[in-house]
Amino acid sequence: KATNLGRIQNNFYLCRKKNQMDTTLLQVLQTTDIHNSKIYFCPQFISNPIFRQLEISRGFFFLIITNGSASLETSYAAKDLNVGMLIVQTPSSRSTLQHMSPDFEMTVLYIEPAFFDSLLSGQPLYERIACYLGKNELPIVALTNRQSDYLQKAMQLFTYQQERKSVYQDGILRYLCGVVLLQMADIFEAKAPQDTENLKRQKDLFRQFKKLLMTNYRQQHTIAFYADQLHISNAYLSRIIKSVTGRTVLSHINDLLCADACRLLECTNMDIKEIANLLGFTSQSAFGKFFMRQQKTTPLKYRMKKV
């Protein structure tokens, strides 16, 4: 199998005995062979008695239930999961997967928030699931057999790509994400109720904000700039972005800056001062403090670790 499930289970069990980590789905995925710093993919997650419950948080998770049953609980409600269901979870949400049947299986794709925000294909999906997030509900839909087969085949391409590696890895992963995310957006579009005028206005503002952000994030790091360009107040922009995405304006700006900084440190020979200038920081010191807050390490140590 592409994913070494035995190793997942053994590592998870040992860590749990030593009380070294919480029972989170992300930490389980981080023991798989099929991952990089931006994406984790598990083509067949199999239930095991050691997985009594798993917290799902801190990222974008896309789950397709392929066998058995389970329940997913949030602070608002519980949902029974059955074969053919697609679940999308954003960083603003937290849930617990539990009561997994002995035959429970699912396909799991995780995308790091900073990488997701840098994907143009992520915006249409965000817009489609806004009605769920606005009501504090997890976006869950029942797939047809054809939709489920298509999505799983598309996701399997991550297995092939991450096993073979490539000098064009980042670009290929972006295109693969585009195929999967846009297909999900199309599925949710067909399931979603008609937008109210207010929701249409919110989604339109979010679309304009993301377009401005992708063009200006390197030099414009404040809410005020984007609010001014959209001719609305800082507070109103903050409220709309939080409502649609569950995240703050600054988190969107910072995630793009951080993702760009990581790419420049990994893939170019630019010195750290040049990167700081390119990304609009007033000094190398200011950039270093920002990077430390986002990555919990210095730019130099990050670059040395990636060499």
PDB file of C-alpha atoms in Angstrom:
ATOM      1  CA  LYS A   1       0.000   0.000   0.000  1.00  0.00           C
ATOM      2  CA  ALA A   2       1.120   3.531  -0.646  1.00  0.00           C
ATOM      3  CA  THR A   3       0.604   4.383   3.017  1.00  0.00           C
ATOM      4  CA  ASN A   4       2.331   2.254   5.618  1.00  0.00           C
ATOM      5  CA  LEU A   5      -0.672   1.779   7.897  1.00  0.00           C
ATOM      6  CA  GLY A   6       1.154  -0.608  10.222  1.00  0.00           C
ATOM      7  CA  ARG A   7       3.778   2.032  10.898  1.00  0.00           C
ATOM      8  CA  ILE A   8       1.081   4.655  11.452  1.00  0.00           C
ATOM      9  CA  GLN A   9      -0.582   2.487  14.054  1.00  0.00           C
ATOM     10  CA  ASN A  10       2.631   1.458  15.822  1.00  0.00           C
ATOM     11  CA  ASN A  11       4.024   4.986  15.992  1.00  0.00           C
ATOM     12  CA  PHE A  12       0.711   6.358  17.159  1.00  0.00           C
ATOM     13  CA  TYR A  13       0.396   3.695  19.872  1.00  0.00           C
ATOM     14  CA  LEU A  14       3.923   4.260  21.184  1.00  0.00           C
ATOM     15  CA  CYS A  15       3.505   8.028  21.272  1.00  0.00           C
ATOM     16  CA  ARG A  16       0.183   7.689  23.039  1.00  0.00           C
ATOM     17  CA  LYS A  17       1.656   5.379  25.684  1.00  0.00           C
ATOM     18  CA  LYS A  18       4.372   7.915  26.363  1.00  0.00           C
ATOM     19  CA  ASN A  19       1.759  10.708  26.354  1.00  0.00           C
ATOM     20  CA  GLN A  20       3.888  12.645  23.885  1.00  0.00           C
ATOM     21  CA  MET A  21       1.113  13.878  21.638  1.00  0.00           C
ATOM     22  CA  ASP A  22      -2.625  14.402  21.448  1.00  0.00           C
ATOM     23  CA  THR A  23      -4.838  12.127  19.394  1.00  0.00           C
ATOM     24  CA  THR A  24      -5.205  14.359  16.348  1.00  0.00           C
ATOM     25  CA  LEU A  25      -5.729  13.248  12.767  1.00  0.00           C
ATOM     26  CA  LEU A  26      -2.969  15.563  11.544  1.00  0.00           C
ATOM     27  CA  GLN A  27      -0.402  13.944  13.839  1.00  0.00           C
ATOM     28  CA  VAL A  28      -1.412  10.513  12.590  1.00  0.00           C
ATOM     29  CA  LEU A  29      -1.070  11.678   8.978  1.00  0.00           C
ATOM     30  CA  GLN A  30       2.387  13.072   9.713  1.00  0.00           C
ATOM     31  CA  THR A  31       3.647   9.514  10.175  1.00  0.00           C
ATOM     32  CA  THR A  32       2.657   8.552   6.614  1.00  0.00           C
ATOM     33  CA  ASP A  33       5.088   8.218   3.734  1.00  0.00           C
ATOM     34  CA  ILE A  34       2.956  10.296   1.372  1.00  0.00           C
ATOM     35  CA  HIS A  35       3.392  13.895   2.422  1.00  0.00           C
ATOM     36  CA  ASN A  36       5.436  17.043   2.117  1.00  0.00           C
ATOM     37  CA  SER A  37       5.463  20.228   4.172  1.00  0.00           C
ATOM     38  CA  LYS A  38       2.262  21.475   2.498  1.00  0.00           C
ATOM     39  CA  ILE A  39       0.083  18.406   1.865  1.00  0.00           C
ATOM     40  CA  TYR A  40      -0.605  15.073   3.541  1.00  0.00           C
ATOM     41  CA  PHE A  41      -2.529  12.363   1.732  1.00  0.00           C
ATOM     42  CA  CYS A  42      -3.801   9.051   3.057  1.00  0.00           C
ATOM     43  CA  PRO A  43      -5.572   6.991   0.357  1.00  0.00           C
ATOM     44  CA  GLN A  44      -6.930   4.469   2.867  1.00  0.00           C
ATOM     45  CA  PHE A  45      -7.249   5.340   6.536  1.00  0.00           C
ATOM     46  CA  ILE A  46      -8.390   2.157   8.317  1.00  0.00           C
ATOM     47  CA  SER A  47     -10.105   2.034  11.699  1.00  0.00           C
ATOM     48  CA  ASN A  48      -8.146   0.504  14.561  1.00  0.00           C
ATOM     49  CA  PRO A  49      -9.017   0.102  18.271  1.00  0.00           C
ATOM     50  CA  ILE A  50      -6.216   2.523  19.222  1.00  0.00           C
ATOM     51  CA  PHE A  51      -8.063   5.269  17.363  1.00  0.00           C
ATOM     52  CA  ARG A  52     -10.849   5.665  19.908  1.00  0.00           C
ATOM     53  CA  GLN A  53     -11.319   9.261  18.815  1.00  0.00           C
ATOM     54  CA  LEU A  54      -9.373  11.701  16.683  1.00  0.00           C
ATOM     55  CA  GLU A  55      -9.469  15.461  16.878  1.00  0.00           C
ATOM     56  CA  ILE A  56      -9.578  17.188  13.489  1.00  0.00           C
ATOM     57  CA  SER A  57      -8.229  20.741  13.608  1.00  0.00           C
ATOM     58  CA  ARG A  58      -5.541  23.204  12.444  1.00  0.00           C
ATOM     59  CA  GLY A  59      -5.944  22.938   8.705  1.00  0.00           C
ATOM     60  CA  PHE A  60      -8.040  22.135   5.653  1.00  0.00           C
ATOM     61  CA  PHE A  61      -9.210  18.515   5.758  1.00  0.00           C
ATOM     62  CA  PHE A  62     -11.105  16.729   2.982  1.00  0.00           C
ATOM     63  CA  LEU A  63     -12.542  13.346   3.974  1.00  0.00           C
ATOM     64  CA  ILE A  64     -14.399  10.817   1.826  1.00  0.00           C
ATOM     65  CA  ILE A  65     -15.996   7.929   3.727  1.00  0.00           C
ATOM     66  CA  THR A  66     -15.381   4.735   1.735  1.00  0.00           C
ATOM     67  CA  ASN A  67     -16.537   2.035   4.152  1.00  0.00           C
ATOM     68  CA  GLY A  68     -18.245   1.562   7.512  1.00  0.00           C
ATOM     69  CA  SER A  69     -19.613   4.331   9.702  1.00  0.00           C
ATOM     70  CA  ALA A  70     -18.594   6.825  12.393  1.00  0.00           C
ATOM     71  CA  SER A  71     -19.777  10.029  14.017  1.00  0.00           C
ATOM     72  CA  LEU A  72     -18.343  13.520  13.798  1.00  0.00           C
ATOM     73  CA  GLU A  73     -18.947  15.841  16.732  1.00  0.00           C
ATOM     74  CA  THR A  74     -18.470  19.603  16.964  1.00  0.00           C
ATOM     75  CA  SER A  75     -19.259  22.008  19.771  1.00  0.00           C
ATOM     76  CA  TYR A  76     -22.625  22.592  18.053  1.00  0.00           C
ATOM     77  CA  ALA A  77     -23.870  19.184  16.928  1.00  0.00           C
ATOM     78  CA  ALA A  78     -23.088  15.564  16.034  1.00  0.00           C
ATOM     79  CA  LYS A  79     -23.340  14.061  12.556  1.00  0.00           C
ATOM     80  CA  ASP A  80     -23.492  10.385  11.590  1.00  0.00           C
ATOM     81  CA  LEU A  81     -21.072   9.565   8.784  1.00  0.00           C
ATOM     82  CA  ASN A  82     -21.791   6.892   6.183  1.00  0.00           C
ATOM     83  CA  VAL A  83     -20.281   5.644   2.945  1.00  0.00           C
ATOM     84  CA  GLY A  84     -20.163   8.258   0.201  1.00  0.00           C
ATOM     85  CA  MET A  85     -20.080  11.346   2.382  1.00  0.00           C
ATOM     86  CA  LEU A  86     -17.649  14.212   1.671  1.00  0.00           C
ATOM     87  CA  ILE A  87     -16.596  16.332   4.644  1.00  0.00           C
ATOM     88  CA  VAL A  88     -14.690  19.608   4.331  1.00  0.00           C
ATOM     89  CA  GLN A  89     -13.182  21.189   7.427  1.00  0.00           C
ATOM     90  CA  THR A  90     -11.496  24.601   7.568  1.00  0.00           C
ATOM     91  CA  PRO A  91      -8.945  25.889  10.114  1.00  0.00           C
ATOM     92  CA  SER A  92     -11.675  27.824  11.895  1.00  0.00           C
ATOM     93  CA  SER A  93     -13.446  24.582  12.834  1.00  0.00           C
ATOM     94  CA  ARG A  94     -12.659  21.775  15.235  1.00  0.00           C
ATOM     95  CA  SER A  95     -14.366  18.399  15.385  1.00  0.00           C
ATOM     96  CA  THR A  96     -13.876  14.926  16.810  1.00  0.00           C
ATOM     97  CA  LEU A  97     -14.129  11.709  14.821  1.00  0.00           C
ATOM     98  CA  GLN A  98     -15.365   8.889  17.032  1.00  0.00           C
ATOM     99  CA  HIS A  99     -17.505   5.750  17.249  1.00  0.00           C
ATOM    100  CA  MET A 100     -15.706   4.342  14.219  1.00  0.00           C
ATOM    101  CA  SER A 101     -17.014   0.927  13.194  1.00  0.00           C
ATOM    102  CA  PRO A 102     -14.471  -1.936  12.904  1.00  0.00           C
ATOM    103  CA  ASP A 103     -14.672  -1.722   9.091  1.00  0.00           C
ATOM    104  CA  PHE A 104     -14.444   2.078   8.929  1.00  0.00           C
ATOM    105  CA  GLU A 105     -12.290   3.449   6.101  1.00  0.00           C
ATOM    106  CA  MET A 106     -11.834   6.876   4.552  1.00  0.00           C
ATOM    107  CA  THR A 107      -9.674   8.799   2.104  1.00  0.00           C
ATOM    108  CA  VAL A 108      -8.011  11.861   3.670  1.00  0.00           C
ATOM    109  CA  LEU A 109      -6.398  14.915   2.107  1.00  0.00           C
ATOM    110  CA  TYR A 110      -4.890  17.638   4.316  1.00  0.00           C
ATOM    111  CA  ILE A 111      -3.705  20.999   2.946  1.00  0.00           C
ATOM    112  CA  GLU A 112      -1.726  23.444   5.062  1.00  0.00           C
ATOM    113  CA  PRO A 113      -3.628  26.763   5.495  1.00  0.00           C
ATOM    114  CA  ALA A 114      -0.852  28.939   4.056  1.00  0.00           C
ATOM    115  CA  PHE A 115      -0.599  26.760   0.951  1.00  0.00           C
ATOM    116  CA  PHE A 116      -4.386  26.634   0.544  1.00  0.00           C
ATOM    117  CA  ASP A 117      -4.614  30.435   0.705  1.00  0.00           C
ATOM    118  CA  SER A 118      -2.041  30.720  -2.072  1.00  0.00           C
ATOM    119  CA  LEU A 119      -4.219  28.575  -4.375  1.00  0.00           C
ATOM    120  CA  LEU A 120      -6.573  30.460  -6.683  1.00  0.00           C
ATOM    121  CA  SER A 121      -8.680  27.288  -6.868  1.00  0.00           C
ATOM    122  CA  GLY A 122      -9.374  27.509  -3.142  1.00  0.00           C
ATOM    123  CA  GLN A 123     -11.502  30.646  -3.465  1.00  0.00           C
ATOM    124  CA  PRO A 124     -14.452  29.072  -5.353  1.00  0.00           C
ATOM    125  CA  LEU A 125     -14.691  26.283  -2.773  1.00  0.00           C
ATOM    126  CA  TYR A 126     -14.584  28.817   0.072  1.00  0.00           C
ATOM    127  CA  GLU A 127     -17.487  30.657  -1.546  1.00  0.00           C
ATOM    128  CA  ARG A 128     -19.527  27.469  -1.969  1.00  0.00           C
ATOM    129  CA  ILE A 129     -19.213  26.433   1.687  1.00  0.00           C
ATOM    130  CA  ALA A 130     -19.832  29.918   3.100  1.00  0.00           C
ATOM    131  CA  CYS A 131     -23.476  29.115   3.896  1.00  0.00           C
ATOM    132  CA  TYR A 132     -22.344  26.248   6.136  1.00  0.00           C
ATOM    133  CA  LEU A 133     -19.642  28.226   7.922  1.00  0.00           C
ATOM    134  CA  GLY A 134     -22.034  31.113   8.502  1.00  0.00           C
ATOM    135  CA  LYS A 135     -24.356  28.756  10.386  1.00  0.00           C
ATOM    136  CA  ASN A 136     -21.525  27.096  12.361  1.00  0.00           C
ATOM    137  CA  GLU A 137     -22.026  23.858  10.445  1.00  0.00           C
ATOM    138  CA  LEU A 138     -19.458  21.591   8.870  1.00  0.00           C
ATOM    139  CA  PRO A 139     -19.810  21.328   5.073  1.00  0.00           C
ATOM    140  CA  ILE A 140     -20.945  17.733   4.513  1.00  0.00           C
ATOM    141  CA  VAL A 141     -22.581  16.367   1.344  1.00  0.00           C
ATOM    142  CA  ALA A 142     -23.577  12.926   0.101  1.00  0.00           C
ATOM    143  CA  LEU A 143     -21.695  12.024  -3.085  1.00  0.00           C
ATOM    144  CA  THR A 144     -23.010   9.949  -5.937  1.00  0.00           C
ATOM    145  CA  ASN A 145     -20.954   6.844  -6.771  1.00  0.00           C
ATOM    146  CA  ARG A 146     -19.594   8.626  -9.826  1.00  0.00           C
ATOM    147  CA  GLN A 147     -18.565  11.718  -7.856  1.00  0.00           C
ATOM    148  CA  SER A 148     -16.909   9.619  -5.159  1.00  0.00           C
ATOM    149  CA  ASP A 149     -14.966   7.549  -7.720  1.00  0.00           C
ATOM    150  CA  TYR A 150     -13.862  10.662  -9.599  1.00  0.00           C
ATOM    151  CA  LEU A 151     -12.611  12.459  -6.502  1.00  0.00           C
ATOM    152  CA  GLN A 152     -10.741   9.435  -5.194  1.00  0.00           C
ATOM    153  CA  LYS A 153      -9.052   8.861  -8.576  1.00  0.00           C
ATOM    154  CA  ALA A 154      -8.055  12.529  -8.708  1.00  0.00           C
ATOM    155  CA  MET A 155      -6.677  12.345  -5.150  1.00  0.00           C
ATOM    156  CA  GLN A 156      -4.640   9.239  -6.030  1.00  0.00           C
ATOM    157  CA  LEU A 157      -2.515  11.460  -8.281  1.00  0.00           C
ATOM    158  CA  PHE A 158      -1.037  12.949  -5.083  1.00  0.00           C
ATOM    159  CA  THR A 159       0.340   9.489  -4.260  1.00  0.00           C
ATOM    160  CA  TYR A 160       2.127   9.206  -7.597  1.00  0.00           C
ATOM    161  CA  GLN A 161       3.456  12.766  -7.544  1.00  0.00           C
ATOM    162  CA  GLN A 162       4.789  12.705  -3.999  1.00  0.00           C
ATOM    163  CA  GLU A 163       6.484   9.349  -4.518  1.00  0.00           C
ATOM    164  CA  ARG A 164       8.341  10.363  -7.671  1.00  0.00           C
ATOM    165  CA  LYS A 165       9.376  13.940  -6.733  1.00  0.00           C
ATOM    166  CA  SER A 166      10.079  16.568  -9.375  1.00  0.00           C
ATOM    167  CA  VAL A 167      11.838  19.882  -9.887  1.00  0.00           C
ATOM    168  CA  TYR A 168       8.351  21.182 -10.716  1.00  0.00           C
ATOM    169  CA  GLN A 169       6.825  19.681  -7.574  1.00  0.00           C
ATOM    170  CA  ASP A 170       5.218  22.855  -6.255  1.00  0.00           C
ATOM    171  CA  GLY A 171       3.579  23.726  -9.555  1.00  0.00           C
ATOM    172  CA  ILE A 172       2.308  20.180 -10.134  1.00  0.00           C
ATOM    173  CA  LEU A 173       0.826  20.009  -6.633  1.00  0.00           C
ATOM    174  CA  ARG A 174      -0.951  23.320  -7.264  1.00  0.00           C
ATOM    175  CA  TYR A 175      -2.554  21.953 -10.445  1.00  0.00           C
ATOM    176  CA  LEU A 176      -3.579  18.731  -8.686  1.00  0.00           C
ATOM    177  CA  CYS A 177      -5.135  20.768  -5.882  1.00  0.00           C
ATOM    178  CA  GLY A 178      -6.956  22.796  -8.512  1.00  0.00           C
ATOM    179  CA  VAL A 179      -8.528  19.690 -10.039  1.00  0.00           C
ATOM    180  CA  VAL A 180      -9.693  18.364  -6.652  1.00  0.00           C
ATOM    181  CA  LEU A 181     -10.827  21.663  -5.103  1.00  0.00           C
ATOM    182  CA  LEU A 182     -12.720  22.875  -8.154  1.00  0.00           C
ATOM    183  CA  GLN A 183     -14.498  19.534  -8.455  1.00  0.00           C
ATOM    184  CA  MET A 184     -15.548  19.831  -4.803  1.00  0.00           C
ATOM    185  CA  ALA A 185     -16.700  23.408  -5.399  1.00  0.00           C
ATOM    186  CA  ASP A 186     -18.854  22.163  -8.263  1.00  0.00           C
ATOM    187  CA  ILE A 187     -20.404  19.474  -6.037  1.00  0.00           C
ATOM    188  CA  PHE A 188     -21.221  21.962  -3.274  1.00  0.00           C
ATOM    189  CA  GLU A 189     -22.590  24.425  -5.835  1.00  0.00           C
ATOM    190  CA  ALA A 190     -25.192  21.866  -6.900  1.00  0.00           C
ATOM    191  CA  LYS A 191     -26.134  21.167  -3.269  1.00  0.00           C
ATOM    192  CA  ALA A 192     -26.157  24.719  -1.914  1.00  0.00           C
ATOM    193  CA  PRO A 193     -29.373  26.697  -1.411  1.00  0.00           C
ATOM    194  CA  GLN A 194     -29.829  29.908  -3.372  1.00  0.00           C
ATOM    195  CA  ASP A 195     -27.783  32.772  -1.972  1.00  0.00           C
ATOM    196  CA  THR A 196     -29.515  35.627  -0.231  1.00  0.00           C
ATOM    197  CA  GLU A 197     -28.618  39.116  -1.426  1.00  0.00           C
ATOM    198  CA  ASN A 198     -26.593  39.686   1.743  1.00  0.00           C
ATOM    199  CA  LEU A 199     -24.587  36.504   1.252  1.00  0.00           C
ATOM    200  CA  LYS A 200     -23.976  37.366  -2.401  1.00  0.00           C
ATOM    201  CA  ARG A 201     -22.637  40.744  -1.307  1.00  0.00           C
ATOM    202  CA  GLN A 202     -20.342  39.110   1.247  1.00  0.00           C
ATOM    203  CA  LYS A 203     -18.997  36.610  -1.269  1.00  0.00           C
ATOM    204  CA  ASP A 204     -18.460  39.360  -3.843  1.00  0.00           C
ATOM    205  CA  LEU A 205     -16.462  41.399  -1.326  1.00  0.00           C
ATOM    206  CA  PHE A 206     -14.445  38.329  -0.396  1.00  0.00           C
ATOM    207  CA  ARG A 207     -13.694  37.696  -4.080  1.00  0.00           C
ATOM    208  CA  GLN A 208     -12.542  41.294  -4.551  1.00  0.00           C
ATOM    209  CA  PHE A 209     -10.447  41.125  -1.384  1.00  0.00           C
ATOM    210  CA  LYS A 210      -8.668  37.933  -2.522  1.00  0.00           C
ATOM    211  CA  LYS A 211      -7.952  39.488  -5.933  1.00  0.00           C
ATOM    212  CA  LEU A 212      -6.472  42.588  -4.300  1.00  0.00           C
ATOM    213  CA  LEU A 213      -4.535  40.457  -1.839  1.00  0.00           C
ATOM    214  CA  MET A 214      -2.869  38.297  -4.483  1.00  0.00           C
ATOM    215  CA  THR A 215      -1.688  41.452  -6.269  1.00  0.00           C
ATOM    216  CA  ASN A 216      -0.585  43.533  -3.281  1.00  0.00           C
ATOM    217  CA  TYR A 217       0.288  41.291  -0.326  1.00  0.00           C
ATOM    218  CA  ARG A 218       4.042  41.757  -0.720  1.00  0.00           C
ATOM    219  CA  GLN A 219       3.867  45.498  -0.129  1.00  0.00           C
ATOM    220  CA  GLN A 220       0.574  46.038   1.685  1.00  0.00           C
ATOM    221  CA  HIS A 221       0.313  44.336   5.084  1.00  0.00           C
ATOM    222  CA  THR A 222      -2.517  46.274   6.736  1.00  0.00           C
ATOM    223  CA  ILE A 223      -6.288  45.891   6.814  1.00  0.00           C
ATOM    224  CA  ALA A 224      -6.635  49.622   6.129  1.00  0.00           C
ATOM    225  CA  PHE A 225      -5.183  49.362   2.609  1.00  0.00           C
ATOM    226  CA  TYR A 226      -7.635  46.675   1.476  1.00  0.00           C
ATOM    227  CA  ALA A 227     -10.621  48.307   3.169  1.00  0.00           C
ATOM    228  CA  ASP A 228      -9.755  51.626   1.497  1.00  0.00           C
ATOM    229  CA  GLN A 229      -9.444  49.972  -1.934  1.00  0.00           C
ATOM    230  CA  LEU A 230     -12.868  48.378  -1.446  1.00  0.00           C
ATOM    231  CA  HIS A 231     -14.367  51.648  -0.113  1.00  0.00           C
ATOM    232  CA  ILE A 232     -15.526  50.086   3.143  1.00  0.00           C
ATOM    233  CA  SER A 233     -14.457  50.417   6.781  1.00  0.00           C
ATOM    234  CA  ASN A 234     -11.785  48.282   8.419  1.00  0.00           C
ATOM    235  CA  ALA A 235     -14.356  46.821  10.808  1.00  0.00           C
ATOM    236  CA  TYR A 236     -16.771  45.876   8.009  1.00  0.00           C
ATOM    237  CA  LEU A 237     -14.040  44.170   5.960  1.00  0.00           C
ATOM    238  CA  SER A 238     -12.876  42.271   9.042  1.00  0.00           C
ATOM    239  CA  ARG A 239     -16.416  41.130   9.806  1.00  0.00           C
ATOM    240  CA  ILE A 240     -17.102  39.970   6.238  1.00  0.00           C
ATOM    241  CA  ILE A 241     -13.851  38.003   5.868  1.00  0.00           C
ATOM    242  CA  LYS A 242     -14.346  36.402   9.279  1.00  0.00           C
ATOM    243  CA  SER A 243     -17.925  35.492   8.390  1.00  0.00           C
ATOM    244  CA  VAL A 244     -17.084  33.940   5.019  1.00  0.00           C
ATOM    245  CA  THR A 245     -13.829  32.173   5.913  1.00  0.00           C
ATOM    246  CA  GLY A 246     -13.775  31.880   9.698  1.00  0.00           C
ATOM    247  CA  ARG A 247     -10.390  33.617   9.675  1.00  0.00           C
ATOM    248  CA  THR A 248      -9.139  37.179  10.076  1.00  0.00           C
ATOM    249  CA  VAL A 249      -7.877  39.498   7.338  1.00  0.00           C
ATOM    250  CA  LEU A 250      -4.422  39.523   8.918  1.00  0.00           C
ATOM    251  CA  SER A 251      -4.261  35.734   8.929  1.00  0.00           C
ATOM    252  CA  HIS A 252      -4.863  35.728   5.156  1.00  0.00           C
ATOM    253  CA  ILE A 253      -2.141  38.347   4.635  1.00  0.00           C
ATOM    254  CA  ASN A 254       0.330  36.653   6.971  1.00  0.00           C
ATOM    255  CA  ASP A 255      -0.200  33.191   5.502  1.00  0.00           C
ATOM    256  CA  LEU A 256       0.556  34.425   1.988  1.00  0.00           C
ATOM    257  CA  LEU A 257       3.651  36.303   3.180  1.00  0.00           C
ATOM    258  CA  CYS A 258       4.868  33.277   5.102  1.00  0.00           C
ATOM    259  CA  ALA A 259       4.302  30.874   2.202  1.00  0.00           C
ATOM    260  CA  ASP A 260       6.173  33.238  -0.136  1.00  0.00           C
ATOM    261  CA  ALA A 261       9.016  33.670   2.363  1.00  0.00           C
ATOM    262  CA  CYS A 262       9.388  29.896   2.738  1.00  0.00           C
ATOM    263  CA  ARG A 263       9.469  29.440  -1.033  1.00  0.00           C
ATOM    264  CA  LEU A 264      12.115  32.172  -1.482  1.00  0.00           C
ATOM    265  CA  LEU A 265      14.256  30.714   1.301  1.00  0.00           C
ATOM    266  CA  GLU A 266      14.007  27.215  -0.157  1.00  0.00           C
ATOM    267  CA  CYS A 267      14.229  27.884  -3.882  1.00  0.00           C
ATOM    268  CA  THR A 268      16.373  30.999  -4.392  1.00  0.00           C
ATOM    269  CA  ASN A 269      19.838  32.254  -3.479  1.00  0.00           C
ATOM    270  CA  MET A 270      18.524  35.646  -2.367  1.00  0.00           C
ATOM    271  CA  ASP A 271      19.942  36.721   0.967  1.00  0.00           C
ATOM    272  CA  ILE A 272      17.573  37.271   3.855  1.00  0.00           C
ATOM    273  CA  LYS A 273      17.760  41.064   3.625  1.00  0.00           C
ATOM    274  CA  GLU A 274      16.760  40.936  -0.059  1.00  0.00           C
ATOM    275  CA  ILE A 275      13.802  38.686   0.787  1.00  0.00           C
ATOM    276  CA  ALA A 276      12.747  41.053   3.560  1.00  0.00           C
ATOM    277  CA  ASN A 277      12.807  43.993   1.120  1.00  0.00           C
ATOM    278  CA  LEU A 278      10.937  42.058  -1.574  1.00  0.00           C
ATOM    279  CA  LEU A 279       8.178  41.155   0.887  1.00  0.00           C
ATOM    280  CA  GLY A 280       7.748  44.746   2.051  1.00  0.00           C
ATOM    281  CA  PHE A 281       9.270  44.566   5.541  1.00  0.00           C
ATOM    282  CA  THR A 282      10.918  47.704   6.919  1.00  0.00           C
ATOM    283  CA  SER A 283      14.030  45.798   7.950  1.00  0.00           C
ATOM    284  CA  GLN A 284      15.598  42.363   8.120  1.00  0.00           C
ATOM    285  CA  SER A 285      14.917  42.392  11.850  1.00  0.00           C
ATOM    286  CA  ALA A 286      11.187  42.990  11.331  1.00  0.00           C
ATOM    287  CA  PHE A 287      11.083  40.150   8.810  1.00  0.00           C
ATOM    288  CA  GLY A 288      12.922  37.869  11.232  1.00  0.00           C
ATOM    289  CA  LYS A 289      10.419  38.566  14.020  1.00  0.00           C
ATOM    290  CA  PHE A 290       7.496  37.950  11.662  1.00  0.00           C
ATOM    291  CA  PHE A 291       8.998  34.677  10.434  1.00  0.00           C
ATOM    292  CA  MET A 292       9.673  33.518  13.988  1.00  0.00           C
ATOM    293  CA  ARG A 293       6.031  34.126  14.929  1.00  0.00           C
ATOM    294  CA  GLN A 294       4.789  32.168  11.922  1.00  0.00           C
ATOM    295  CA  GLN A 295       7.289  29.307  11.744  1.00  0.00           C
ATOM    296  CA  LYS A 296       8.757  29.158  15.271  1.00  0.00           C
ATOM    297  CA  THR A 297      12.269  29.365  13.828  1.00  0.00           C
ATOM    298  CA  THR A 298      14.546  31.955  12.200  1.00  0.00           C
ATOM    299  CA  PRO A 299      14.793  32.413   8.406  1.00  0.00           C
ATOM    300  CA  LEU A 300      18.421  31.243   8.466  1.00  0.00           C
ATOM    301  CA  LYS A 301      17.669  28.069  10.413  1.00  0.00           C
ATOM    302  CA  TYR A 302      14.717  27.346   8.140  1.00  0.00           C
ATOM    303  CA  ARG A 303      16.915  27.691   5.040  1.00  0.00           C
ATOM    304  CA  MET A 304      19.668  25.495   6.504  1.00  0.00           C
ATOM    305  CA  LYS A 305      17.153  22.781   7.422  1.00  0.00           C
ATOM    306  CA  LYS A 306      15.775  22.751   3.861  1.00  0.00           C
ATOM    307  CA  VAL A 307      19.156  22.540   2.138  1.00  0.00           C
TER     308      VAL A 307
END
